[in-house]
């Protein structure tokens, strides 16, 4: 532990800090001492989180010491207590008359990050320091509640009302133990994250949710997702006290978007219709009961377990308000796709026509909350109350504050100054009548009816939320991230002053980073992802050749980022069809980021294992900017030696919200408000693209000994304006290449030098290292499966769920060598084989149902997005490597077939785990009645092969957007000949498909035949060395008894890694 003094504050740091870390901590302390807001940028890998914690907690301890010194001063009446430590040495706070005199006045630290997984990493860093503050982590009931009856509710707001009902009647045994257990030493003296709280709650049978709220009162530092701070509703719900607090936003590059979204809403026809249905049902039910003897005037609705009362007439008024609101919104004749836009203050005029005003808001809001609570607490059939909850949120947002009659107009103008009202047609295909068969074809009936309108109320200034924090009386606000550049434009959007700023340098040297703008591909074609060029065959072909060549030069792991999922998917389809994918796959097996989060962790494990496999040349991971891989993962050392940016990820230019945002900023620029500098619409549009690029770039260099290459494959990066928007630590190293050959030459030289000067991370085989598996396993299980040396391996790449076990999916079984990787390949490509065991339970029966008719199970939802691009690639990896190195090993085809059979059997086991995991998730998300109905429906489908019946009986999953993923998850149970139709119906009703590909419609026999024919046609191994012009330098040197040179990609034309002369197909294998 190292101690250093910065601005009069002694900071304990786990190791000797770098200069950039000292600069960073000095700026943090300056913000705290001067009560000044700060915006601090420090590159990823410079330890900014550790610096932030140490500096903040050291200052807080110093602050407490000044209070002690002040009390000593008062008692000694100015005399010195210690002759060698005069009171003046404590700083001005020791004698300043404004210094607080109570320890309760020590500022609380509110530490916010984007997600709980990021907060878990922060808490892990805190445990590595010498500071032991009292800690509290705030979370939702979704994450912290352990009451089975509450957690089985289908939506979050229903869980909220169910929980409140149990708490109010003290019928929750876990809540009843909170007061007793909140002083437990194990709890108070420990630094616990969300998972630790849940474990403690289960162990002690105490509610983690209310336990965290109890800990908040005495906590020195409170960890929270930053939407809890920025969203006024969440802030009130969690009772977060901000007066005098220090507010820190880590990973603040997303704050702008969160600020705007937290104060915006979209009210869909489905929301209004579901609210009307819920109220109408309650009204009919209570009117029926009233007719049995009670008079309407005396009748009251008793909200279950709450004691709240609501007159029947009030329920009828609420229904009328909802009907009027629906009529008003649909009364506007909206042009197709364009919609109509009004000033923000128009929202009050529109809502007034539905009898929603400042004077009526309180009564309506209370009535809506009581109705929602009553329906949520009703046993039996689930009633969708999401529409009621949405309307409650809207009233809280629009009618904020309690202005007098004189101040009302000014208040409304102030509230809506940074908003726009947008009304546009609903194209989501959600039906208003929940009782109708949502699976039925609607091509004829719905087209003749007028589509409902969506009412949107959008905020276009993140400063609106930031100013509300300042108004709460915070001491200071610190925004920090690795990608905030350019700081001037970022701070101008926030509309509050930031006297303290920092653009920190990196800790790396010149020889550790290579940055190039690649203007043209190896065939001379200009590279560009501009809208007019991105899907031109010549452009996609040139990009494919570029990536193929780079994959030969960049060692170990290669990351390739696309602007969006649609661009990535179309480009990869083109590469598959034209052979580019095969060239990449030959060198670095390809892993693709899936759209959904369900299979993400399995894909990442496959990539990590492939890079770690000493028998492979590494792997390539294809992802999108703004996706999970671009922000949430750490590709340190060999996991990310190079990152390829294939284009600029601009927001969709024709999206109404993007258009209105740009118009709003241009309008603000014309007004030129004093003291506020706004970006123009075009400047903001460009900033959004480069901020996403900068995040992706930050995945590579992760610590002081790391090194890697940043390859910008779009000619638009060569402009000086574009390079100026790159991170400050990258700009000095950018070189623009017009010749692709020069890029390959310099890149090869860079890696030769870096590998000699920098420590080489040892690659470990899948059998040697169980690191990926241990990330998801308890410590005890790891210790039994790994040797002591293996269990202590430093974690080089962090998966999101490594920090939140509740989010972990069951890992694929660990297998050694190529067999383990072949299993992953086969599993991702849905080559499933029939299990030999008899069905022992429902899960087994569901899995085996298709095999009785000789048909294949489908892949899990979206899993085909995450597959390797060629079926036999991983099965033949080791043989390919031997061939590329000129090896002479003779491998018979029958041996490979045995390997394939083993891997396919293991694949079946992985599928069983996924099926069980999916059904467990469905049981957790649905009511018991609905779950049993869907299970029965699946069993019936296996017997009858009647897809129409299945579609009708699972319609309950379309009533709530939260269950859309469950609907798509049923894809794995659908038989091959039905998969395409099921995918189309899901796409129509939920807006997203199941990832259908034509190969999914093949039966088991057809796939076996295809695999066998491919194995026969493809002579993967030759017993003779390849022709001399195709032999690697390593092989030639080995044959001649010399030391092999550094690996370099060369071809017969002597041009380094050239794609103009692709190698001819290998000669036939000789048996």
PDB file of C-alpha atoms in Angstrom, residues 430-677:
ATOM      1  CA  UNK A 430     -50.162  -5.035 -31.306  1.00  0.00           C
ATOM      2  CA  UNK A 431     -53.866  -5.615 -31.160  1.00  0.00           C
ATOM      3  CA  UNK A 432     -56.090  -3.523 -28.930  1.00  0.00           C
ATOM      4  CA  UNK A 433     -58.524  -6.304 -28.123  1.00  0.00           C
ATOM      5  CA  UNK A 434     -56.662  -8.780 -25.954  1.00  0.00           C
ATOM      6  CA  UNK A 435     -59.464 -11.328 -26.161  1.00  0.00           C
ATOM      7  CA  UNK A 436     -59.091 -11.820 -29.891  1.00  0.00           C
ATOM      8  CA  UNK A 437     -56.895 -14.527 -31.374  1.00  0.00           C
ATOM      9  CA  UNK A 438     -53.675 -12.623 -31.879  1.00  0.00           C
ATOM     10  CA  UNK A 439     -52.255 -15.433 -33.966  1.00  0.00           C
ATOM     11  CA  UNK A 440     -55.014 -15.228 -36.524  1.00  0.00           C
ATOM     12  CA  UNK A 441     -54.157 -13.750 -39.881  1.00  0.00           C
ATOM     13  CA  UNK A 442     -54.991 -10.072 -39.944  1.00  0.00           C
ATOM     14  CA  UNK A 443     -54.163  -9.207 -43.506  1.00  0.00           C
ATOM     15  CA  UNK A 444     -57.744  -8.549 -44.491  1.00  0.00           C
ATOM     16  CA  UNK A 445     -59.412  -7.310 -41.353  1.00  0.00           C
ATOM     17  CA  UNK A 446     -56.835  -4.963 -39.889  1.00  0.00           C
ATOM     18  CA  UNK A 447     -55.990  -3.274 -43.150  1.00  0.00           C
ATOM     19  CA  UNK A 448     -59.487  -1.899 -43.464  1.00  0.00           C
ATOM     20  CA  UNK A 449     -59.429  -0.383 -39.970  1.00  0.00           C
ATOM     21  CA  UNK A 450     -57.664   2.799 -39.009  1.00  0.00           C
ATOM     22  CA  UNK A 451     -54.405   2.163 -37.206  1.00  0.00           C
ATOM     23  CA  UNK A 452     -54.106   3.813 -33.797  1.00  0.00           C
ATOM     24  CA  UNK A 453     -51.686   6.657 -33.050  1.00  0.00           C
ATOM     25  CA  UNK A 454     -48.763   6.801 -30.620  1.00  0.00           C
ATOM     26  CA  UNK A 455     -48.403   9.882 -28.439  1.00  0.00           C
ATOM     27  CA  UNK A 456     -44.731  10.688 -27.809  1.00  0.00           C
ATOM     28  CA  UNK A 457     -43.366  13.331 -25.470  1.00  0.00           C
ATOM     29  CA  UNK A 458     -39.628  13.567 -26.035  1.00  0.00           C
ATOM     30  CA  UNK A 459     -36.971  15.469 -24.123  1.00  0.00           C
ATOM     31  CA  UNK A 460     -34.084  16.793 -26.227  1.00  0.00           C
ATOM     32  CA  UNK A 461     -31.841  18.293 -23.572  1.00  0.00           C
ATOM     33  CA  UNK A 462     -29.989  16.130 -21.021  1.00  0.00           C
ATOM     34  CA  UNK A 463     -29.438  19.365 -19.113  1.00  0.00           C
ATOM     35  CA  UNK A 464     -33.071  19.224 -17.966  1.00  0.00           C
ATOM     36  CA  UNK A 465     -32.305  16.215 -15.729  1.00  0.00           C
ATOM     37  CA  UNK A 466     -28.877  17.518 -14.729  1.00  0.00           C
ATOM     38  CA  UNK A 467     -30.329  20.825 -13.609  1.00  0.00           C
ATOM     39  CA  UNK A 468     -32.876  18.971 -11.476  1.00  0.00           C
ATOM     40  CA  UNK A 469     -29.984  17.292  -9.640  1.00  0.00           C
ATOM     41  CA  UNK A 470     -28.341  20.654  -9.005  1.00  0.00           C
ATOM     42  CA  UNK A 471     -31.657  21.959  -7.699  1.00  0.00           C
ATOM     43  CA  UNK A 472     -31.613  19.144  -5.097  1.00  0.00           C
ATOM     44  CA  UNK A 473     -28.635  20.854  -3.453  1.00  0.00           C
ATOM     45  CA  UNK A 474     -25.824  18.422  -4.314  1.00  0.00           C
ATOM     46  CA  UNK A 475     -22.305  19.389  -3.276  1.00  0.00           C
ATOM     47  CA  UNK A 476     -20.843  18.586  -6.689  1.00  0.00           C
ATOM     48  CA  UNK A 477     -21.341  16.353  -9.714  1.00  0.00           C
ATOM     49  CA  UNK A 478     -18.445  14.416 -11.257  1.00  0.00           C
ATOM     50  CA  UNK A 479     -18.852  12.857 -14.715  1.00  0.00           C
ATOM     51  CA  UNK A 480     -16.120  10.457 -15.771  1.00  0.00           C
ATOM     52  CA  UNK A 481     -15.540   7.929 -18.541  1.00  0.00           C
ATOM     53  CA  UNK A 482     -12.938   6.731 -20.995  1.00  0.00           C
ATOM     54  CA  UNK A 483     -14.779   8.273 -23.951  1.00  0.00           C
ATOM     55  CA  UNK A 484     -16.174  11.755 -23.372  1.00  0.00           C
ATOM     56  CA  UNK A 485     -14.233  13.553 -26.110  1.00  0.00           C
ATOM     57  CA  UNK A 486     -14.744  16.185 -27.283  1.00  0.00           C
ATOM     58  CA  UNK A 487     -15.341  17.577 -23.791  1.00  0.00           C
ATOM     59  CA  UNK A 488     -16.555  20.988 -24.965  1.00  0.00           C
ATOM     60  CA  UNK A 489     -19.522  19.535 -26.852  1.00  0.00           C
ATOM     61  CA  UNK A 490     -20.301  17.077 -24.077  1.00  0.00           C
ATOM     62  CA  UNK A 491     -20.438  19.746 -21.367  1.00  0.00           C
ATOM     63  CA  UNK A 492     -22.461  22.132 -23.536  1.00  0.00           C
ATOM     64  CA  UNK A 493     -25.235  19.535 -23.733  1.00  0.00           C
ATOM     65  CA  UNK A 494     -25.454  19.267 -19.939  1.00  0.00           C
ATOM     66  CA  UNK A 495     -26.385  22.936 -19.417  1.00  0.00           C
ATOM     67  CA  UNK A 496     -24.549  23.163 -16.081  1.00  0.00           C
ATOM     68  CA  UNK A 497     -21.074  24.564 -15.451  1.00  0.00           C
ATOM     69  CA  UNK A 498     -18.058  22.254 -15.155  1.00  0.00           C
ATOM     70  CA  UNK A 499     -15.174  24.359 -13.795  1.00  0.00           C
ATOM     71  CA  UNK A 500     -12.920  21.295 -13.486  1.00  0.00           C
ATOM     72  CA  UNK A 501     -12.042  19.217 -16.556  1.00  0.00           C
ATOM     73  CA  UNK A 502      -9.389  16.704 -17.564  1.00  0.00           C
ATOM     74  CA  UNK A 503      -8.425  14.846 -20.728  1.00  0.00           C
ATOM     75  CA  UNK A 504      -5.938  12.359 -19.355  1.00  0.00           C
ATOM     76  CA  UNK A 505      -3.141  10.704 -21.264  1.00  0.00           C
ATOM     77  CA  UNK A 506      -2.629   6.947 -21.430  1.00  0.00           C
ATOM     78  CA  UNK A 507      -0.007   4.939 -19.565  1.00  0.00           C
ATOM     79  CA  UNK A 508       1.245   3.204 -22.713  1.00  0.00           C
ATOM     80  CA  UNK A 509       4.297   3.938 -24.889  1.00  0.00           C
ATOM     81  CA  UNK A 510       4.476   4.569 -28.629  1.00  0.00           C
ATOM     82  CA  UNK A 511       5.550   0.996 -29.385  1.00  0.00           C
ATOM     83  CA  UNK A 512       2.348  -0.383 -27.819  1.00  0.00           C
ATOM     84  CA  UNK A 513      -0.202   1.081 -30.212  1.00  0.00           C
ATOM     85  CA  UNK A 514      -0.647   1.045 -33.982  1.00  0.00           C
ATOM     86  CA  UNK A 515      -3.419   3.213 -35.472  1.00  0.00           C
ATOM     87  CA  UNK A 516      -4.108   3.343 -39.187  1.00  0.00           C
ATOM     88  CA  UNK A 517      -6.814   4.636 -41.492  1.00  0.00           C
ATOM     89  CA  UNK A 518      -7.182   2.084 -44.303  1.00  0.00           C
ATOM     90  CA  UNK A 519      -8.622   3.996 -47.232  1.00  0.00           C
ATOM     91  CA  UNK A 520      -8.633   1.203 -49.803  1.00  0.00           C
ATOM     92  CA  UNK A 521      -8.764  -2.570 -49.729  1.00  0.00           C
ATOM     93  CA  UNK A 522      -6.196  -4.957 -51.257  1.00  0.00           C
ATOM     94  CA  UNK A 523      -8.043  -4.772 -54.605  1.00  0.00           C
ATOM     95  CA  UNK A 524      -7.850  -0.964 -54.684  1.00  0.00           C
ATOM     96  CA  UNK A 525     -11.560  -0.481 -53.984  1.00  0.00           C
ATOM     97  CA  UNK A 526     -12.391   2.460 -51.713  1.00  0.00           C
ATOM     98  CA  UNK A 527     -13.717   1.353 -48.303  1.00  0.00           C
ATOM     99  CA  UNK A 528     -16.774   3.186 -46.983  1.00  0.00           C
ATOM    100  CA  UNK A 529     -19.836   2.351 -44.897  1.00  0.00           C
ATOM    101  CA  UNK A 530     -21.737   5.401 -46.141  1.00  0.00           C
ATOM    102  CA  UNK A 531     -25.395   4.653 -46.820  1.00  0.00           C
ATOM    103  CA  UNK A 532     -24.929   4.805 -50.598  1.00  0.00           C
ATOM    104  CA  UNK A 533     -21.977   2.374 -50.616  1.00  0.00           C
ATOM    105  CA  UNK A 534     -22.278  -0.009 -47.673  1.00  0.00           C
ATOM    106  CA  UNK A 535     -24.146  -2.742 -49.579  1.00  0.00           C
ATOM    107  CA  UNK A 536     -22.435  -2.392 -52.972  1.00  0.00           C
ATOM    108  CA  UNK A 537     -20.940  -5.827 -53.788  1.00  0.00           C
ATOM    109  CA  UNK A 538     -17.543  -4.346 -54.663  1.00  0.00           C
ATOM    110  CA  UNK A 539     -17.362  -2.557 -51.312  1.00  0.00           C
ATOM    111  CA  UNK A 540     -18.424  -5.616 -49.279  1.00  0.00           C
ATOM    112  CA  UNK A 541     -15.996  -7.798 -51.227  1.00  0.00           C
ATOM    113  CA  UNK A 542     -13.093  -5.424 -50.643  1.00  0.00           C
ATOM    114  CA  UNK A 543     -13.917  -5.229 -46.934  1.00  0.00           C
ATOM    115  CA  UNK A 544     -13.984  -9.025 -46.747  1.00  0.00           C
ATOM    116  CA  UNK A 545     -10.562  -9.264 -48.383  1.00  0.00           C
ATOM    117  CA  UNK A 546      -9.270  -6.580 -46.038  1.00  0.00           C
ATOM    118  CA  UNK A 547     -10.412  -8.427 -42.913  1.00  0.00           C
ATOM    119  CA  UNK A 548      -9.111 -11.742 -44.277  1.00  0.00           C
ATOM    120  CA  UNK A 549      -5.657 -10.242 -44.811  1.00  0.00           C
ATOM    121  CA  UNK A 550      -5.609  -8.502 -41.448  1.00  0.00           C
ATOM    122  CA  UNK A 551      -6.572 -11.735 -39.704  1.00  0.00           C
ATOM    123  CA  UNK A 552      -3.385 -13.322 -41.065  1.00  0.00           C
ATOM    124  CA  UNK A 553      -1.194 -10.579 -39.609  1.00  0.00           C
ATOM    125  CA  UNK A 554      -2.878  -9.759 -36.289  1.00  0.00           C
ATOM    126  CA  UNK A 555      -1.985 -12.478 -33.753  1.00  0.00           C
ATOM    127  CA  UNK A 556      -4.432 -14.167 -31.379  1.00  0.00           C
ATOM    128  CA  UNK A 557      -7.775 -12.314 -30.982  1.00  0.00           C
ATOM    129  CA  UNK A 558      -9.204  -9.942 -33.606  1.00  0.00           C
ATOM    130  CA  UNK A 559     -12.284  -7.777 -32.959  1.00  0.00           C
ATOM    131  CA  UNK A 560     -14.360  -6.483 -35.872  1.00  0.00           C
ATOM    132  CA  UNK A 561     -17.029  -3.851 -35.182  1.00  0.00           C
ATOM    133  CA  UNK A 562     -19.854  -2.953 -37.575  1.00  0.00           C
ATOM    134  CA  UNK A 563     -22.100   0.139 -37.421  1.00  0.00           C
ATOM    135  CA  UNK A 564     -25.267  -1.893 -36.762  1.00  0.00           C
ATOM    136  CA  UNK A 565     -26.695  -5.391 -36.632  1.00  0.00           C
ATOM    137  CA  UNK A 566     -28.353  -5.054 -40.028  1.00  0.00           C
ATOM    138  CA  UNK A 567     -25.091  -4.000 -41.689  1.00  0.00           C
ATOM    139  CA  UNK A 568     -23.192  -6.823 -39.978  1.00  0.00           C
ATOM    140  CA  UNK A 569     -25.730  -9.486 -40.905  1.00  0.00           C
ATOM    141  CA  UNK A 570     -25.963  -8.481 -44.580  1.00  0.00           C
ATOM    142  CA  UNK A 571     -22.204  -8.203 -44.879  1.00  0.00           C
ATOM    143  CA  UNK A 572     -21.601 -11.604 -43.297  1.00  0.00           C
ATOM    144  CA  UNK A 573     -24.226 -13.160 -45.577  1.00  0.00           C
ATOM    145  CA  UNK A 574     -22.361 -11.741 -48.571  1.00  0.00           C
ATOM    146  CA  UNK A 575     -19.042 -13.036 -47.234  1.00  0.00           C
ATOM    147  CA  UNK A 576     -20.488 -16.504 -46.721  1.00  0.00           C
ATOM    148  CA  UNK A 577     -21.851 -16.618 -50.258  1.00  0.00           C
ATOM    149  CA  UNK A 578     -18.623 -15.399 -51.866  1.00  0.00           C
ATOM    150  CA  UNK A 579     -15.966 -17.282 -49.926  1.00  0.00           C
ATOM    151  CA  UNK A 580     -14.603 -14.417 -47.829  1.00  0.00           C
ATOM    152  CA  UNK A 581     -15.874 -15.995 -44.635  1.00  0.00           C
ATOM    153  CA  UNK A 582     -14.072 -19.241 -45.441  1.00  0.00           C
ATOM    154  CA  UNK A 583     -10.767 -17.389 -45.791  1.00  0.00           C
ATOM    155  CA  UNK A 584     -11.217 -15.701 -42.423  1.00  0.00           C
ATOM    156  CA  UNK A 585     -12.449 -18.894 -40.809  1.00  0.00           C
ATOM    157  CA  UNK A 586      -9.381 -20.795 -42.008  1.00  0.00           C
ATOM    158  CA  UNK A 587      -7.114 -18.510 -39.983  1.00  0.00           C
ATOM    159  CA  UNK A 588      -9.316 -17.269 -37.141  1.00  0.00           C
ATOM    160  CA  UNK A 589     -12.634 -19.045 -36.464  1.00  0.00           C
ATOM    161  CA  UNK A 590     -15.455 -16.512 -36.472  1.00  0.00           C
ATOM    162  CA  UNK A 591     -17.745 -15.769 -33.533  1.00  0.00           C
ATOM    163  CA  UNK A 592     -20.681 -13.397 -33.982  1.00  0.00           C
ATOM    164  CA  UNK A 593     -22.407 -11.272 -31.338  1.00  0.00           C
ATOM    165  CA  UNK A 594     -26.084 -12.349 -31.105  1.00  0.00           C
ATOM    166  CA  UNK A 595     -28.902  -9.808 -31.059  1.00  0.00           C
ATOM    167  CA  UNK A 596     -30.398 -11.219 -27.863  1.00  0.00           C
ATOM    168  CA  UNK A 597     -28.600 -11.681 -24.572  1.00  0.00           C
ATOM    169  CA  UNK A 598     -29.640 -15.308 -24.187  1.00  0.00           C
ATOM    170  CA  UNK A 599     -26.627 -16.881 -25.921  1.00  0.00           C
ATOM    171  CA  UNK A 600     -24.133 -14.043 -25.518  1.00  0.00           C
ATOM    172  CA  UNK A 601     -22.143 -15.595 -22.677  1.00  0.00           C
ATOM    173  CA  UNK A 602     -21.785 -18.935 -24.472  1.00  0.00           C
ATOM    174  CA  UNK A 603     -20.464 -17.176 -27.574  1.00  0.00           C
ATOM    175  CA  UNK A 604     -17.938 -15.229 -25.511  1.00  0.00           C
ATOM    176  CA  UNK A 605     -16.764 -18.402 -23.772  1.00  0.00           C
ATOM    177  CA  UNK A 606     -16.245 -20.040 -27.146  1.00  0.00           C
ATOM    178  CA  UNK A 607     -14.181 -17.085 -28.349  1.00  0.00           C
ATOM    179  CA  UNK A 608     -12.062 -16.940 -25.190  1.00  0.00           C
ATOM    180  CA  UNK A 609     -11.380 -20.676 -25.320  1.00  0.00           C
ATOM    181  CA  UNK A 610     -10.416 -20.544 -28.984  1.00  0.00           C
ATOM    182  CA  UNK A 611      -7.957 -17.698 -28.395  1.00  0.00           C
ATOM    183  CA  UNK A 612      -6.516 -19.572 -25.396  1.00  0.00           C
ATOM    184  CA  UNK A 613      -6.142 -22.817 -27.321  1.00  0.00           C
ATOM    185  CA  UNK A 614      -2.392 -23.252 -28.087  1.00  0.00           C
ATOM    186  CA  UNK A 615      -3.226 -25.372 -31.133  1.00  0.00           C
ATOM    187  CA  UNK A 616      -5.086 -22.482 -32.809  1.00  0.00           C
ATOM    188  CA  UNK A 617      -4.012 -19.209 -34.385  1.00  0.00           C
ATOM    189  CA  UNK A 618      -6.639 -17.337 -32.401  1.00  0.00           C
ATOM    190  CA  UNK A 619     -10.175 -16.263 -33.141  1.00  0.00           C
ATOM    191  CA  UNK A 620     -12.173 -13.380 -34.553  1.00  0.00           C
ATOM    192  CA  UNK A 621     -15.175 -11.787 -32.868  1.00  0.00           C
ATOM    193  CA  UNK A 622     -17.703  -9.821 -34.914  1.00  0.00           C
ATOM    194  CA  UNK A 623     -19.803  -7.299 -33.011  1.00  0.00           C
ATOM    195  CA  UNK A 624     -21.613  -3.975 -33.352  1.00  0.00           C
ATOM    196  CA  UNK A 625     -20.868  -0.539 -31.990  1.00  0.00           C
ATOM    197  CA  UNK A 626     -23.107   0.315 -28.999  1.00  0.00           C
ATOM    198  CA  UNK A 627     -23.553  -3.429 -28.403  1.00  0.00           C
ATOM    199  CA  UNK A 628     -22.593  -5.465 -25.365  1.00  0.00           C
ATOM    200  CA  UNK A 629     -19.141  -6.336 -26.626  1.00  0.00           C
ATOM    201  CA  UNK A 630     -18.291  -2.693 -27.357  1.00  0.00           C
ATOM    202  CA  UNK A 631     -19.012  -1.490 -23.815  1.00  0.00           C
ATOM    203  CA  UNK A 632     -19.283  -4.253 -21.273  1.00  0.00           C
ATOM    204  CA  UNK A 633     -16.295  -6.489 -21.933  1.00  0.00           C
ATOM    205  CA  UNK A 634     -12.550  -6.417 -21.354  1.00  0.00           C
ATOM    206  CA  UNK A 635     -10.505  -7.849 -24.239  1.00  0.00           C
ATOM    207  CA  UNK A 636      -7.119  -7.598 -22.556  1.00  0.00           C
ATOM    208  CA  UNK A 637      -3.879  -9.070 -23.885  1.00  0.00           C
ATOM    209  CA  UNK A 638      -4.339 -11.879 -26.408  1.00  0.00           C
ATOM    210  CA  UNK A 639      -8.127 -11.572 -26.403  1.00  0.00           C
ATOM    211  CA  UNK A 640      -7.897  -8.332 -28.378  1.00  0.00           C
ATOM    212  CA  UNK A 641      -4.659  -7.686 -30.259  1.00  0.00           C
ATOM    213  CA  UNK A 642      -6.472  -5.789 -32.970  1.00  0.00           C
ATOM    214  CA  UNK A 643      -9.760  -3.969 -33.452  1.00  0.00           C
ATOM    215  CA  UNK A 644     -11.202  -3.272 -36.889  1.00  0.00           C
ATOM    216  CA  UNK A 645     -13.786  -0.496 -37.214  1.00  0.00           C
ATOM    217  CA  UNK A 646     -15.668  -1.089 -40.468  1.00  0.00           C
ATOM    218  CA  UNK A 647     -17.588   2.187 -40.499  1.00  0.00           C
ATOM    219  CA  UNK A 648     -19.097   5.126 -38.657  1.00  0.00           C
ATOM    220  CA  UNK A 649     -22.227   4.148 -36.650  1.00  0.00           C
ATOM    221  CA  UNK A 650     -24.360   7.228 -37.272  1.00  0.00           C
ATOM    222  CA  UNK A 651     -27.882   7.196 -35.788  1.00  0.00           C
ATOM    223  CA  UNK A 652     -30.677   6.426 -38.300  1.00  0.00           C
ATOM    224  CA  UNK A 653     -31.031   9.742 -40.138  1.00  0.00           C
ATOM    225  CA  UNK A 654     -34.744   9.396 -40.918  1.00  0.00           C
ATOM    226  CA  UNK A 655     -35.801   8.331 -37.427  1.00  0.00           C
ATOM    227  CA  UNK A 656     -38.305  10.959 -36.183  1.00  0.00           C
ATOM    228  CA  UNK A 657     -36.556  11.329 -32.851  1.00  0.00           C
ATOM    229  CA  UNK A 658     -33.174  11.896 -34.517  1.00  0.00           C
ATOM    230  CA  UNK A 659     -34.665  14.426 -36.939  1.00  0.00           C
ATOM    231  CA  UNK A 660     -36.393  16.343 -34.145  1.00  0.00           C
ATOM    232  CA  UNK A 661     -33.267  16.296 -31.981  1.00  0.00           C
ATOM    233  CA  UNK A 662     -31.243  17.902 -34.771  1.00  0.00           C
ATOM    234  CA  UNK A 663     -33.972  20.472 -35.426  1.00  0.00           C
ATOM    235  CA  UNK A 664     -34.165  21.272 -31.705  1.00  0.00           C
ATOM    236  CA  UNK A 665     -30.413  21.884 -31.462  1.00  0.00           C
ATOM    237  CA  UNK A 666     -30.404  24.068 -34.583  1.00  0.00           C
ATOM    238  CA  UNK A 667     -33.269  26.044 -33.082  1.00  0.00           C
ATOM    239  CA  UNK A 668     -31.363  26.512 -29.805  1.00  0.00           C
ATOM    240  CA  UNK A 669     -28.278  27.659 -31.731  1.00  0.00           C
ATOM    241  CA  UNK A 670     -30.313  30.338 -33.488  1.00  0.00           C
ATOM    242  CA  UNK A 671     -31.694  31.620 -30.180  1.00  0.00           C
ATOM    243  CA  UNK A 672     -28.167  31.955 -28.723  1.00  0.00           C
ATOM    244  CA  UNK A 673     -29.126  31.843 -25.058  1.00  0.00           C
ATOM    245  CA  UNK A 674     -26.580  33.761 -22.925  1.00  0.00           C
ATOM    246  CA  UNK A 675     -24.044  31.573 -21.170  1.00  0.00           C
ATOM    247  CA  UNK A 676     -25.140  28.388 -22.988  1.00  0.00           C
ATOM    248  CA  UNK A 677     -23.367  27.009 -26.037  1.00  0.00           C
TER     249      UNK A 677
END
